[in-house]
Tab-separated table of C-alpha atoms in Angstrom:
chain	number	residue	atom	x	y	z
W	1366	MET	CA	-0.266	0.165	-0.121
W	1367	ASP	CA	1.563	3.316	-1.002
W	1368	ASP	CA	-0.166	6.347	0.673
W	1369	GLY	CA	1.037	9.159	-1.532
W	1370	SER	CA	4.853	8.370	-0.845
W	1371	THR	CA	7.429	10.530	-2.886
W	1372	ASP	CA	10.117	7.987	-2.987
W	1373	TYR	CA	11.024	5.016	-5.320
W	1374	THR	CA	8.171	2.574	-4.140
W	1375	ALA	CA	6.862	1.748	-7.491
W	1376	ASP	CA	10.360	0.997	-8.877
W	1377	VAL	CA	11.248	-1.442	-6.044
W	1378	VAL	CA	7.878	-2.973	-6.118
W	1379	SER	CA	8.081	-3.555	-9.531
W	1380	THR	CA	11.291	-5.947	-9.112
W	1381	PHE	CA	9.137	-8.362	-7.570
W	1382	ASP	CA	7.201	-9.122	-10.537
W	1383	SER	CA	3.752	-10.211	-9.874
W	1384	LYS	CA	4.614	-11.453	-6.511
W	1385	VAL	CA	3.831	-8.110	-4.843
W	1386	ARG	CA	0.840	-5.845	-5.905
W	1387	LEU	CA	0.928	-2.347	-5.406
W	1388	ILE	CA	-2.040	-0.242	-4.496
W	1389	SER	CA	-1.565	3.661	-4.771
W	1390	THR	CA	-3.597	6.422	-3.338
W	1391	PRO	CA	-3.189	10.062	-2.655
W	1392	ASN	CA	-1.834	10.495	0.908
W	1393	TYR	CA	-5.046	10.296	3.089
W	1394	GLY	CA	-3.181	9.133	6.086
W	1395	VAL	CA	-2.004	5.579	7.433
W	1396	GLN	CA	-5.698	4.911	8.896
W	1397	HIS	CA	-7.103	5.158	5.306
W	1398	ALA	CA	-3.996	3.037	3.646
W	1399	ARG	CA	-4.447	0.280	6.246
W	1400	ASN	CA	-8.309	-0.109	5.551
W	1401	VAL	CA	-7.719	-0.054	1.964
W	1402	GLY	CA	-4.929	-2.694	2.098
W	1403	ALA	CA	-7.125	-4.843	4.264
W	1404	ASP	CA	-9.758	-4.551	1.727
W	1405	ALA	CA	-7.881	-5.875	-0.809
W	1406	ALA	CA	-6.216	-8.595	0.955
W	1407	ASN	CA	-7.315	-11.965	-0.405
W	1408	THR	CA	-6.300	-13.926	2.715
W	1409	GLU	CA	-7.691	-15.170	5.964
W	1410	TRP	CA	-5.235	-13.244	7.904
W	1411	ILE	CA	-4.029	-9.681	7.517
W	1412	THR	CA	-0.433	-8.512	9.044
W	1413	PHE	CA	0.686	-4.818	9.241
W	1414	CYS	CA	4.060	-3.553	8.876
W	1415	ASP	CA	4.970	0.336	8.647
W	1416	SER	CA	7.103	1.038	5.803
W	1417	ASP	CA	10.398	1.855	7.807
W	1418	ASP	CA	10.093	-1.242	10.202
W	1419	ILE	CA	11.308	-4.850	9.760
W	1420	PHE	CA	10.107	-8.614	10.346
W	1421	THR	CA	12.470	-10.284	12.013
W	1422	LYS	CA	13.800	-13.772	10.089
W	1423	HIS	CA	11.483	-15.878	12.304
W	1424	TYR	CA	8.449	-14.010	12.267
W	1425	ILE	CA	6.614	-15.572	9.616
W	1426	GLU	CA	7.294	-19.152	11.220
W	1427	THR	CA	6.668	-18.213	14.372
W	1428	LEU	CA	3.139	-16.906	13.642
W	1429	GLU	CA	2.448	-19.637	11.422
W	1430	LYS	CA	2.969	-21.970	14.030
W	1431	PHE	CA	0.896	-20.423	16.678
W	1432	ILE	CA	-1.859	-19.869	14.456
W	1433	ASN	CA	-1.880	-23.380	13.629
W	1434	GLU	CA	-2.029	-24.383	17.068
W	1435	ALA	CA	-4.407	-21.643	18.568
W	1436	SER	CA	-7.202	-21.647	16.055
W	1437	SER	CA	-9.497	-19.701	18.378
W	1438	VAL	CA	-7.286	-16.461	18.299
W	1439	ASP	CA	-8.372	-13.557	16.066
W	1440	LEU	CA	-5.787	-11.037	16.906
W	1441	ILE	CA	-2.087	-11.352	17.543
W	1442	PHE	CA	0.770	-8.825	18.623
W	1443	THR	CA	4.330	-9.137	18.940
W	1444	ASN	CA	6.863	-7.717	21.072
W	1445	PHE	CA	9.506	-5.648	19.164
W	1446	THR	CA	12.903	-3.896	19.471
W	1447	PHE	CA	13.890	-0.361	18.697
W	1448	PHE	CA	16.472	0.477	16.473
W	1449	ARG	CA	18.308	3.414	14.707
W	1450	LYS	CA	21.199	2.881	12.057
W	1451	ASP	CA	23.958	2.755	14.569
W	1452	TRP	CA	21.950	1.678	17.992
W	1453	ARG	CA	19.628	-1.042	18.955
W	1454	GLY	CA	17.624	-0.362	22.081
W	1455	TYR	CA	15.371	-2.172	24.270
W	1456	ASP	CA	12.419	-4.368	23.552
W	1457	MET	CA	9.077	-2.964	24.538
W	1458	HIS	CA	7.971	-5.748	26.723
W	1459	SER	CA	11.290	-5.044	29.022
W	1460	LYS	CA	9.678	-1.719	29.952
W	1461	ALA	CA	6.575	-2.812	31.128
W	1462	PRO	CA	5.194	-2.417	34.619
W	1463	PRO	CA	6.595	-5.617	36.788
W	1464	THR	CA	2.704	-7.098	37.041
W	1465	TYR	CA	1.756	-6.367	33.468
W	1466	PHE	CA	2.848	-9.871	32.268
W	1467	GLU	CA	2.762	-11.768	35.688
W	1468	ASP	CA	0.328	-14.753	36.136
W	1469	LEU	CA	-0.694	-14.855	32.282
W	1470	CYS	CA	-1.094	-17.998	30.670
W	1471	MET	CA	1.540	-18.839	27.809
W	1472	THR	CA	1.309	-21.031	24.607
W	1473	LEU	CA	4.192	-21.495	22.398
W	1474	GLY	CA	5.909	-18.213	23.532
W	1475	PHE	CA	2.394	-16.349	23.375
W	1476	TYR	CA	0.502	-14.567	26.250
W	1477	VAL	CA	-3.193	-16.059	25.705
W	1478	ASN	CA	-6.522	-15.479	27.791
W	1479	ILE	CA	-5.390	-12.049	28.985
W	1480	THR	CA	-8.216	-10.544	30.628
W	1481	ASP	CA	-8.602	-6.787	30.749
W	1482	LEU	CA	-6.086	-6.279	28.256
W	1483	TYR	CA	-7.643	-2.832	27.406
W	1484	VAL	CA	-7.350	-1.592	30.699
W	1485	LYS	CA	-3.686	-2.605	30.905
W	1486	ILE	CA	-3.044	-0.934	27.749
W	1487	LEU	CA	-4.483	2.466	29.168
W	1488	ASP	CA	-1.540	2.361	31.853
W	1489	TYR	CA	1.248	0.899	29.405
W	1490	GLN	CA	0.921	0.711	25.677
W	1491	PRO	CA	3.002	-2.343	24.347
W	1492	LEU	CA	0.651	-2.984	21.308
W	1493	TRP	CA	1.749	-1.398	18.192
W	1494	PRO	CA	0.503	-2.364	14.460
W	1495	THR	CA	3.675	-3.207	13.161
W	1496	GLY	CA	3.661	-6.833	13.323
W	1497	MET	CA	-0.183	-7.136	14.218
W	1498	SER	CA	-2.028	-9.825	12.472
W	1499	ILE	CA	-5.673	-10.139	12.530
W	1500	ARG	CA	-8.169	-12.310	10.957
W	1501	LYS	CA	-9.490	-10.285	7.797
W	1502	GLN	CA	-13.348	-10.870	8.757
W	1503	ALA	CA	-12.614	-9.481	12.481
W	1504	PHE	CA	-10.970	-6.447	10.813
W	1505	ILE	CA	-14.074	-6.173	8.807
W	1506	ASP	CA	-16.459	-6.523	11.669
W	1507	LEU	CA	-14.558	-4.221	13.895
W	1508	GLY	CA	-15.059	-1.286	10.958
W	1509	GLY	CA	-11.256	-1.320	10.503
W	1510	TYR	CA	-9.600	2.079	11.384
W	1511	ASP	CA	-11.086	5.071	12.306
W	1512	GLU	CA	-9.968	7.553	9.595
W	1513	ARG	CA	-11.152	10.458	11.344
W	1514	MET	CA	-7.888	9.991	13.714
W	1515	GLN	CA	-5.665	10.976	10.863
W	1516	GLY	CA	-2.958	13.381	12.150
W	1517	ILE	CA	-3.413	12.479	15.995
W	1518	ARG	CA	-0.755	10.860	17.946
W	1519	SER	CA	-0.964	7.205	18.548
W	1520	GLU	CA	-3.763	7.062	15.947
W	1521	ASP	CA	-3.999	3.661	16.398
W	1522	LEU	CA	-4.746	3.453	19.976
W	1523	GLU	CA	-8.260	3.715	19.533
W	1524	PHE	CA	-8.447	0.700	16.981
W	1525	THR	CA	-6.195	-1.502	19.327
W	1526	LEU	CA	-8.633	-0.540	22.339
W	1527	ARG	CA	-11.627	-1.512	20.464
W	1528	ALA	CA	-9.993	-4.689	19.210
W	1529	VAL	CA	-8.623	-6.035	22.304
W	1530	ALA	CA	-11.943	-5.499	23.905
W	1531	ARG	CA	-13.848	-7.510	21.605
W	1532	LEU	CA	-11.486	-9.911	20.001
W	1533	LYS	CA	-9.559	-13.178	21.557
W	1534	THR	CA	-6.024	-11.642	21.658
W	1535	ALA	CA	-2.675	-13.289	21.842
W	1536	VAL	CA	0.636	-11.306	22.603
W	1537	CYS	CA	4.072	-12.882	21.578
W	1538	SER	CA	6.539	-12.223	24.269
W	1539	LYS	CA	9.636	-12.749	21.855
W	1540	PRO	CA	10.381	-9.335	19.800
W	1541	LEU	CA	9.734	-10.711	16.414
W	1542	VAL	CA	9.758	-6.943	14.849
W	1543	ASP	CA	12.447	-3.948	14.567
W	1544	ILE	CA	10.825	-0.612	14.776
W	1545	ARG	CA	12.963	2.116	13.378
W	1546	ARG	CA	13.418	5.171	16.066
W	1547	HIS	CA	14.022	8.551	13.853
W	1548	SER	CA	16.119	11.235	15.587
């Protein structure tokens, strides 16, 4: 999904032949781009990754194994690590309050059956859209991202709260995504 970028996205995507499909729109904001991309997806699961972030080499196999074992989950978040060109920082879960993940049930390295997750998020927010995977039908049933949130800091928080309040959610304890920190 290209939300009005001014870089060489089309040129890069063209090198993948028909393996990657580029959808371009004017810059209407990240919520609009995520909704358009989700609508165009023809898979059971949708996974989000912002343009400057990177999945680790174990991302796909880790999620695939978990999805095959935990078929009742509709929404999955992953832990992540911050990085810059010359710096690798902390993972997000390591900064959580001491009781945040305490006494949670774990399956294959994923926290499951998390009660009141939306309440915990109001205290500390370790669930970001990069690396988030959601069943397409669950995304549609939730109504996608609220496009009125464009330009608002933490524009994804409204969706995250709505989603974790309604969907069976799992959170991977292992950092599977590297999120770029800009200076």
